[in-house]
CSV table of C-alpha atoms and ligand atoms in Angstrom, one decimal:
chain,number,residue,atom,x,y,z
A,7,MET,CA,38.6,144.1,130.7
A,8,HIS,CA,39.8,141.9,133.5
A,9,LYS,CA,43.5,141.9,134.3
A,10,SER,CA,43.7,138.3,133.2
A,11,THR,CA,42.5,139.1,129.7
A,12,GLN,CA,44.7,142.2,129.6
A,13,LEU,CA,47.7,139.9,130.2
A,14,ILE,CA,47.1,138.5,126.8
A,15,HIS,CA,45.2,141.2,124.9
A,16,ASN,CA,47.1,144.5,125.4
A,17,GLY,CA,47.6,145.9,121.9
A,18,HIS,CA,50.7,143.8,121.3
A,19,GLU,CA,49.1,140.5,120.2
A,20,THR,CA,50.5,140.5,116.7
A,21,ASP,CA,53.3,142.0,114.7
A,22,PRO,CA,51.8,144.8,112.5
A,23,VAL,CA,54.2,144.1,109.6
A,24,THR,CA,54.1,140.3,109.3
A,25,GLY,CA,51.1,139.2,111.3
A,26,ALA,CA,53.3,137.0,113.5
A,27,LEU,CA,51.7,136.3,116.9
A,28,GLY,CA,53.7,138.1,119.6
A,29,VAL,CA,56.2,141.0,119.6
A,30,THR,CA,59.2,141.0,117.3
A,31,ILE,CA,62.7,141.0,118.8
A,32,TYR,CA,64.4,143.9,117.0
A,33,GLN,CA,68.1,143.2,117.5
A,34,THR,CA,69.3,146.6,116.5
A,35,SER,CA,71.2,149.5,118.2
A,36,THR,CA,70.2,152.2,115.8
A,37,PHE,CA,67.7,153.3,113.2
A,38,LEU,CA,67.9,155.2,109.9
A,39,ARG,CA,67.4,158.9,110.2
A,40,ARG,CA,64.7,159.5,107.6
A,41,ASP,CA,65.3,163.2,107.2
A,42,MET,CA,68.8,164.4,107.9
A,43,SER,CA,67.6,168.0,108.2
A,44,LYS,CA,65.7,167.1,111.3
A,45,GLY,CA,66.5,165.9,114.9
A,46,PRO,CA,65.8,162.6,116.6
A,47,ASP,CA,62.3,163.7,117.7
A,48,SER,CA,61.1,163.6,114.1
A,49,GLN,CA,60.7,159.8,114.1
A,50,PRO,CA,59.5,157.1,116.5
A,51,PHE,CA,62.9,155.4,116.9
A,52,ASP,CA,66.4,156.9,116.4
A,53,TYR,CA,69.0,155.3,118.8
A,54,SER,CA,68.1,152.3,121.0
A,55,ARG,CA,69.1,153.8,124.3
A,56,GLY,CA,66.4,156.4,123.9
A,57,GLY,CA,63.7,154.2,122.4
A,58,HIS,CA,63.3,150.8,120.9
A,59,PRO,CA,60.2,149.0,119.5
A,60,THR,CA,60.6,145.7,121.5
A,61,ARG,CA,61.1,147.7,124.7
A,62,LEU,CA,58.2,150.1,123.8
A,63,ALA,CA,55.9,147.1,123.6
A,64,LEU,CA,56.8,145.9,127.1
A,65,GLU,CA,56.6,149.4,128.4
A,66,GLU,CA,53.1,149.9,127.0
A,67,ILE,CA,52.0,146.5,128.4
A,68,ILE,CA,53.2,147.2,131.9
A,69,ALA,CA,51.8,150.8,131.9
A,70,ALA,CA,48.3,149.4,130.9
A,71,LEU,CA,48.4,146.6,133.5
A,72,GLU,CA,49.3,149.1,136.3
A,73,GLY,CA,46.7,151.6,135.1
A,74,GLY,CA,49.4,154.3,134.5
A,75,ALA,CA,50.3,156.7,131.7
A,76,LYS,CA,53.8,155.6,130.8
A,77,GLY,CA,56.0,152.6,131.3
A,78,TYR,CA,59.8,152.3,131.2
A,79,ALA,CA,62.1,149.3,131.2
A,80,PHE,CA,65.5,149.0,132.7
A,81,GLY,CA,68.3,146.5,133.0
A,82,SER,CA,67.3,145.3,136.4
A,83,GLY,CA,64.9,146.2,139.2
A,84,MET,CA,67.7,148.2,140.9
A,85,ALA,CA,68.3,150.1,137.6
A,86,ALA,CA,64.6,151.0,137.6
A,87,ILE,CA,64.7,152.1,141.2
A,88,SER,CA,68.0,154.0,140.9
A,89,SER,CA,66.7,155.8,137.8
A,90,VAL,CA,63.5,156.8,139.6
A,91,PHE,CA,65.5,158.3,142.4
A,92,GLY,CA,67.4,160.1,139.7
A,93,LEU,CA,64.4,162.4,139.5
A,94,LEU,CA,65.5,163.9,142.8
A,95,SER,CA,68.1,166.6,143.4
A,96,ALA,CA,70.7,167.5,146.0
A,97,GLY,CA,69.1,168.8,149.1
A,98,ASP,CA,66.0,166.7,148.7
A,99,HIS,CA,64.7,164.4,151.5
A,100,VAL,CA,63.1,161.0,151.1
A,101,ILE,CA,60.9,159.1,153.5
A,102,ALA,CA,61.3,155.3,153.0
A,103,ALA,CA,59.6,152.4,154.7
A,104,GLU,CA,62.3,150.6,156.7
A,105,GLU,CA,61.3,147.2,155.4
A,106,VAL,CA,61.7,147.7,151.7
A,107,TYR,CA,64.0,145.7,149.5
A,108,GLY,CA,67.5,145.9,151.0
A,109,GLY,CA,69.1,147.1,147.8
A,110,SER,CA,66.8,150.1,147.6
A,111,LEU,CA,67.8,151.2,151.1
A,112,PHE,CA,71.5,150.6,150.2
A,113,ILE,CA,71.4,153.0,147.2
A,114,LEU,CA,69.6,155.6,149.3
A,115,ASN,CA,72.0,155.3,152.2
A,116,THR,CA,75.2,155.3,150.1
A,117,PHE,CA,75.1,156.7,146.6
A,118,TYR,CA,72.2,159.1,146.9
A,119,LYS,CA,73.3,160.2,150.4
A,120,ARG,CA,76.7,161.1,148.8
A,121,MET,CA,74.8,163.1,146.2
A,122,GLY,CA,73.2,165.1,148.9
A,123,ILE,CA,69.8,163.3,149.2
A,124,GLU,CA,68.9,162.4,152.7
A,125,THR,CA,66.6,159.5,153.7
A,126,THR,CA,64.6,158.9,156.8
A,127,LEU,CA,63.4,155.3,157.4
A,128,VAL,CA,60.1,154.8,159.1
A,129,ASP,CA,57.8,152.0,160.1
A,130,SER,CA,55.2,152.5,157.5
A,131,SER,CA,52.7,150.1,159.1
A,132,ASN,CA,51.7,153.2,161.1
A,133,PRO,CA,50.9,156.1,158.6
A,134,GLU,CA,51.4,158.6,161.4
A,135,ASN,CA,55.2,157.9,161.3
A,136,ILE,CA,55.2,159.3,157.7
A,137,THR,CA,53.5,162.5,158.8
A,138,LYS,CA,56.0,162.9,161.6
A,139,ALA,CA,59.0,162.4,159.3
A,140,LEU,CA,57.8,165.1,156.8
A,141,ARG,CA,60.2,168.1,156.3
A,142,SER,CA,60.0,171.2,154.2
A,143,ASN,CA,62.4,169.6,151.7
A,144,THR,CA,60.8,166.1,151.6
A,145,LYS,CA,60.2,165.2,148.0
A,146,ALA,CA,59.4,161.5,147.9
A,147,LEU,CA,57.8,158.7,149.9
A,148,TYR,CA,59.0,155.1,149.1
A,149,LEU,CA,56.9,152.2,150.0
A,150,GLU,CA,56.5,148.4,149.5
A,151,SER,CA,53.6,146.2,150.7
A,152,PRO,CA,53.7,143.5,151.7
A,153,SER,CA,57.2,144.1,153.1
A,154,ASN,CA,60.3,142.2,152.5
A,155,PRO,CA,61.0,139.8,154.2
A,156,LEU,CA,58.4,139.8,157.0
A,157,LEU,CA,55.3,140.4,154.9
A,158,LYS,CA,54.1,143.4,157.0
A,159,ILE,CA,51.3,145.4,155.5
A,160,THR,CA,51.4,149.2,154.8
A,161,ASP,CA,48.0,150.9,154.2
A,162,LEU,CA,48.9,152.2,150.8
A,163,SER,CA,45.9,154.6,150.4
A,164,ALA,CA,46.5,156.1,153.8
A,165,CYS,CA,50.2,156.7,153.2
A,166,ILE,CA,49.8,157.9,149.6
A,167,GLY,CA,47.1,160.3,150.9
A,168,ILE,CA,49.7,161.8,153.3
A,169,ALA,CA,52.2,162.2,150.4
A,170,LYS,CA,49.5,163.8,148.1
A,171,LYS,CA,48.6,166.3,150.8
A,172,ALA,CA,52.3,167.2,151.3
A,173,GLY,CA,52.7,167.4,147.5
A,174,ILE,CA,55.5,164.8,147.3
A,175,LEU,CA,56.0,161.8,145.0
A,176,ALA,CA,54.5,158.5,146.2
A,177,ILE,CA,56.6,155.6,144.8
A,178,VAL,CA,55.6,152.0,145.4
A,179,ASP,CA,57.7,148.8,144.7
A,180,ASN,CA,55.0,146.4,143.6
A,181,THR,CA,57.3,143.4,142.9
A,182,PHE,CA,55.7,141.0,145.4
A,183,MET,CA,52.1,141.6,144.3
A,184,THR,CA,52.4,142.4,140.5
A,185,PRO,CA,49.6,144.4,138.9
A,186,TYR,CA,47.5,141.2,138.8
A,187,LEU,CA,47.0,141.4,142.5
A,188,GLN,CA,47.6,145.1,143.5
A,189,ARG,CA,47.7,148.4,141.5
A,190,PRO,CA,49.2,151.2,143.6
A,191,ILE,CA,48.5,153.9,140.9
A,192,GLU,CA,44.8,153.2,141.3
A,193,LEU,CA,45.4,154.0,145.0
A,194,GLY,CA,47.0,157.3,144.1
A,195,ALA,CA,50.7,156.4,143.7
A,196,ASP,CA,52.7,158.5,141.3
A,197,ILE,CA,55.2,155.8,140.3
A,198,VAL,CA,55.3,152.0,140.6
A,199,VAL,CA,58.5,150.1,140.3
A,200,HIS,CA,59.1,146.4,139.6
A,201,SER,CA,61.8,143.9,139.6
A,202,ALA,CA,60.4,142.0,136.6
A,203,THR,CA,63.2,139.5,137.4
A,204,LYS,CA,60.6,138.0,139.8
A,205,PHE,CA,56.9,137.2,139.1
A,206,LEU,CA,56.6,139.1,135.8
A,207,GLY,CA,59.5,137.3,134.1
A,208,GLY,CA,58.5,134.3,136.2
A,209,HIS,CA,61.0,131.7,135.2
A,210,SER,CA,64.3,132.7,136.9
A,211,ASP,CA,65.9,133.3,133.5
A,212,VAL,CA,66.0,137.1,133.1
A,213,VAL,CA,67.0,140.2,135.1
A,214,LEU,CA,64.9,143.2,134.2
A,215,GLY,CA,63.2,146.2,135.9
A,216,LEU,CA,60.2,148.3,135.1
A,217,ALA,CA,58.7,151.7,136.2
A,218,VAL,CA,55.3,153.1,135.5
A,219,THR,CA,54.3,156.7,136.0
A,220,ALA,CA,50.8,157.9,136.7
A,221,THR,CA,51.1,160.9,134.4
A,222,ASN,CA,52.7,161.7,131.0
A,223,LYS,CA,54.5,164.6,132.5
A,224,LEU,CA,56.3,162.5,135.1
A,225,GLY,CA,56.8,159.9,132.4
A,226,ASP,CA,58.7,162.4,130.2
A,227,LYS,CA,61.0,163.2,133.2
A,228,LEU,CA,61.7,159.6,133.8
A,229,HIS,CA,62.3,159.0,130.1
A,230,THR,CA,65.1,161.7,130.3
A,231,VAL,CA,66.7,159.7,133.1
A,232,GLN,CA,66.3,156.4,131.3
A,233,ASN,CA,67.8,157.9,128.1
A,234,SER,CA,70.7,159.7,129.9
A,235,PHE,CA,71.6,157.1,132.6
A,236,GLY,CA,71.1,154.4,129.9
A,237,ALA,CA,70.4,151.5,132.3
A,238,ILE,CA,68.2,149.8,129.7
A,239,PRO,CA,67.6,146.1,129.0
A,240,GLY,CA,68.2,144.3,125.8
A,241,PRO,CA,65.5,143.1,123.4
A,242,TRP,CA,65.8,139.4,124.2
A,243,ASP,CA,65.2,140.0,127.9
A,244,GLU,CA,62.3,142.3,127.1
A,245,TRP,CA,60.8,139.6,125.0
A,246,LEU,CA,61.3,137.0,127.8
A,247,VAL,CA,59.4,139.3,130.3
A,248,MET,CA,56.6,139.8,127.8
A,249,ARG,CA,56.4,136.0,127.4
A,250,GLY,CA,56.3,135.6,131.2
A,251,ILE,CA,53.5,138.2,131.6
A,252,LYS,CA,51.2,136.1,129.4
A,253,THR,CA,51.1,133.3,132.0
A,254,LEU,CA,51.2,135.5,135.1
A,255,LYS,CA,47.6,134.7,136.1
A,256,VAL,CA,47.9,130.9,136.1
A,257,ARG,CA,51.3,130.9,137.8
A,258,LEU,CA,50.4,133.4,140.5
A,259,GLU,CA,47.0,131.8,141.2
A,260,THR,CA,48.6,128.4,141.6
A,261,GLN,CA,51.5,129.6,143.6
A,262,GLN,CA,49.2,131.6,145.9
A,263,ALA,CA,46.9,128.7,146.6
A,264,SER,CA,49.9,126.6,147.5
A,265,ALA,CA,51.4,129.4,149.6
A,266,GLN,CA,48.1,129.5,151.6
A,267,ARG,CA,48.2,125.7,152.3
A,268,ILE,CA,51.9,125.7,153.2
A,269,ALA,CA,51.5,128.7,155.5
A,270,GLU,CA,48.6,127.0,157.3
A,271,TRP,CA,50.6,123.7,157.5
A,272,LEU,CA,53.7,125.5,158.9
A,273,LEU,CA,51.6,127.0,161.7
A,274,THR,CA,51.0,123.5,163.0
A,275,HIS,CA,54.7,122.4,162.9
A,276,LYS,CA,56.3,121.9,166.3
A,277,ASN,CA,59.7,123.4,165.2
A,278,VAL,CA,58.1,126.5,163.7
A,279,THR,CA,57.6,129.5,166.0
A,280,ASN,CA,56.2,132.1,163.6
A,281,VAL,CA,54.6,132.2,160.2
A,282,TYR,CA,54.3,135.4,158.2
A,283,TYR,CA,51.7,135.4,155.4
A,284,PRO,CA,49.0,138.0,154.7
A,285,GLY,CA,46.5,135.2,153.8
A,286,LEU,CA,46.6,133.8,157.4
A,287,ALA,CA,43.7,134.6,159.7
A,288,GLY,CA,46.2,135.6,162.4
A,289,HIS,CA,48.0,138.1,160.2
A,290,PRO,CA,47.5,141.4,162.1
A,291,ASP,CA,46.9,143.5,158.9
A,292,LYS,CA,45.0,141.0,156.8
A,293,ALA,CA,42.0,143.3,156.5
A,294,ILE,CA,44.2,146.2,155.2
A,295,HIS,CA,45.9,143.9,152.7
A,296,GLU,CA,42.5,142.7,151.4
A,297,LYS,CA,41.3,146.2,151.0
A,298,GLN,CA,44.2,147.0,148.6
A,299,ALA,CA,45.1,143.7,147.0
A,300,SER,CA,43.0,140.8,145.5
A,301,GLY,CA,45.2,138.1,146.9
A,302,ALA,CA,47.8,137.2,149.5
A,303,GLY,CA,50.5,136.3,146.9
A,304,ALA,CA,53.1,133.6,146.9
A,305,MET,CA,55.7,135.0,149.4
A,306,LEU,CA,55.8,133.8,153.0
A,307,ALA,CA,58.3,133.6,155.8
A,308,PHE,CA,58.6,131.6,158.9
A,309,LYS,CA,60.9,131.1,161.9
A,310,THR,CA,62.3,127.9,163.3
A,311,LYS,CA,62.9,127.4,167.0
A,312,THR,CA,66.7,127.2,166.6
A,313,THR,CA,69.3,128.5,164.0
A,314,GLU,CA,70.5,124.9,163.6
A,315,GLN,CA,67.0,123.9,162.5
A,316,ALA,CA,66.9,126.8,159.9
A,317,LEU,CA,70.4,125.9,158.5
A,318,ARG,CA,69.4,122.2,158.3
A,319,PHE,CA,66.3,123.1,156.4
A,320,TYR,CA,68.3,124.7,153.6
A,321,GLU,CA,70.6,121.7,153.6
A,322,LYS,CA,67.9,119.0,153.6
A,323,VAL,CA,65.2,120.6,151.4
A,324,THR,CA,65.2,119.1,147.9
A,325,LEU,CA,62.2,120.8,146.1
A,326,ALA,CA,63.2,124.3,147.0
A,327,ALA,CA,66.4,126.0,145.7
A,328,ALA,CA,68.4,127.5,148.5
A,329,ALA,CA,69.0,130.8,146.6
A,330,PRO,CA,68.2,134.5,146.5
A,331,SER,CA,65.4,135.7,144.3
A,332,LEU,CA,61.7,134.8,144.0
A,333,GLY,CA,58.7,134.6,141.7
A,334,GLY,CA,60.0,131.7,139.5
A,335,VAL,CA,58.3,128.5,138.6
A,336,GLU,CA,60.6,126.7,141.1
A,337,THR,CA,60.2,127.2,144.9
A,338,ILE,CA,63.1,129.2,146.4
A,339,ALA,CA,64.1,129.2,150.0
A,340,SER,CA,66.2,132.3,150.9
A,341,ARG,CA,68.0,133.3,154.0
A,342,PRO,CA,67.3,137.1,154.6
A,343,VAL,CA,70.2,137.6,157.1
A,344,THR,CA,72.8,136.6,154.5
A,345,MET,CA,70.8,137.5,151.3
A,346,SER,CA,68.2,140.3,151.0
A,347,ASN,CA,69.2,141.9,154.3
A,348,ILE,CA,72.9,141.5,154.2
A,349,ALA,CA,73.3,145.3,154.4
A,350,THR,CA,70.9,145.8,157.3
A,351,SER,CA,72.8,146.6,160.5
A,352,ALA,CA,72.8,144.0,163.3
A,353,ALA,CA,70.9,146.4,165.5
A,354,ASP,CA,68.2,146.9,162.9
A,355,LYS,CA,67.9,143.2,162.2
A,356,GLU,CA,67.4,142.6,165.9
A,357,ARG,CA,64.8,145.4,166.1
A,358,LEU,CA,62.9,144.3,163.0
A,359,GLY,CA,63.0,140.6,163.9
A,360,ILE,CA,65.1,139.5,160.9
A,361,THR,CA,66.7,136.7,162.8
A,362,ASP,CA,69.1,133.8,162.0
A,363,THR,CA,66.0,131.5,162.3
A,364,LEU,CA,64.0,133.4,159.6
A,365,ILE,CA,63.4,131.5,156.3
A,366,ARG,CA,61.7,133.2,153.3
A,367,LEU,CA,59.9,131.1,150.8
A,368,ALA,CA,58.8,132.0,147.3
A,369,ILE,CA,56.4,129.3,146.4
A,370,GLY,CA,56.7,127.8,142.9
A,371,LEU,CA,54.6,125.6,140.7
A,372,GLU,CA,55.4,122.2,142.3
A,373,ASP,CA,52.5,120.2,143.8
A,374,ALA,CA,51.7,121.7,147.3
A,375,GLU,CA,51.5,118.2,148.8
A,376,ASP,CA,55.0,117.4,147.5
A,377,LEU,CA,56.4,120.6,148.9
A,378,ILE,CA,54.8,120.0,152.3
A,379,ALA,CA,56.2,116.4,152.4
A,380,ASP,CA,59.7,117.8,151.5
A,381,PHE,CA,59.5,120.7,154.1
A,382,ALA,CA,58.3,118.1,156.7
A,383,GLN,CA,61.4,116.0,156.3
A,384,ALA,CA,63.7,119.1,156.1
A,385,LEU,CA,62.2,120.4,159.4
A,386,ALA,CA,62.1,117.1,161.2
B,421,PLP,C1,64.7,141.7,143.6
B,421,PLP,C2,64.0,142.9,144.0
B,421,PLP,C3,64.4,144.1,143.7
B,421,PLP,C4,65.7,144.4,142.8
B,421,PLP,O1,65.5,143.9,141.5
B,421,PLP,P1,66.7,143.3,140.6
B,421,PLP,O2,65.9,142.9,139.4
B,421,PLP,O3,67.3,142.2,141.4
B,421,PLP,O4,67.6,144.4,140.4
B,421,PLP,C5,63.7,145.2,144.1
B,421,PLP,N1,62.6,145.1,144.9
B,421,PLP,C6,62.1,143.9,145.3
B,421,PLP,C7,60.9,143.8,146.1
B,421,PLP,C8,62.8,142.7,144.9
B,421,PLP,O5,62.4,141.6,145.3
């Protein structure tokens, strides 16, 4: 089946009890213990932190879409990512790409560091840097491609290959691409994480996270973390994400087509110095991206000549919300230096090129012509 069909037909089209189309929202915290002489494993659902029918439907849907064995849902993308790192122990070492989501680096460099887990940040656009960073106690490699916010590409197969050879977990944040465009487990990853708050939810109305494991064994371990940390979402939010997933194809296809046009238009603007989008002919790693993903996505970034021009853009733009987040039906213009990369040190911002003039756009479903006209007046 094509992914577009699987978004709709995934074993959860109808409620088995009533025949209702769609998944039922079970607003319950607990379930009858059918046989009091037995433990919780004697029945499918017992207490909602450990397992819940609405959540299970979403977990099975995302596992199938990513081509993994088991899926798990969490209260946010960060809850999913934190829970995945909960698989590690004191004394373990993590190699993380330096351009992953700022929040992921923050938990590694603060909470997990305090718990005795060390992290080395590398530029993953060169896989050799990962080989060089390997230690005897390295237990996980954490990647994201395209990167946030500069849309740099990491060769996922090459990097995951290094992790496999070293016998460590390869974890990929697939939020920007979604399984519709890119499936890291098919490239060898052990775990995929998502902020479903973004494209999967798709309407800027829910915060939720997902993780998918390649094997049942790893899934069981992550389930223990999910059940014991308890960073789970509620059934309404799970339902909203399942509803969002149904229209992922049409949203993403349209947003991506608009992103391509807007990126090409921005290249021609006199006040724009750089445009970052993997769909552009001039993107240095376009070929690597096309090898591992079926589209360039709906995220792009650009730099204006001056900071004043960037700040004026947020002030004057009317069809883009000046806000954090991405992946909704509305276009969002974020400012990495004060939003996603607020925790990045000044020296690292400078080194990575995350400047005051950098604007990140998440293209929505507005007409591309209208967006271009609006951006033109905001950049004038
Ligand atoms: C937003 C985001 C996260 C964090 O997800 P929340 O749902 O906000 O907790 C993680 N990774 C990426 C790439 C994101 O964009």
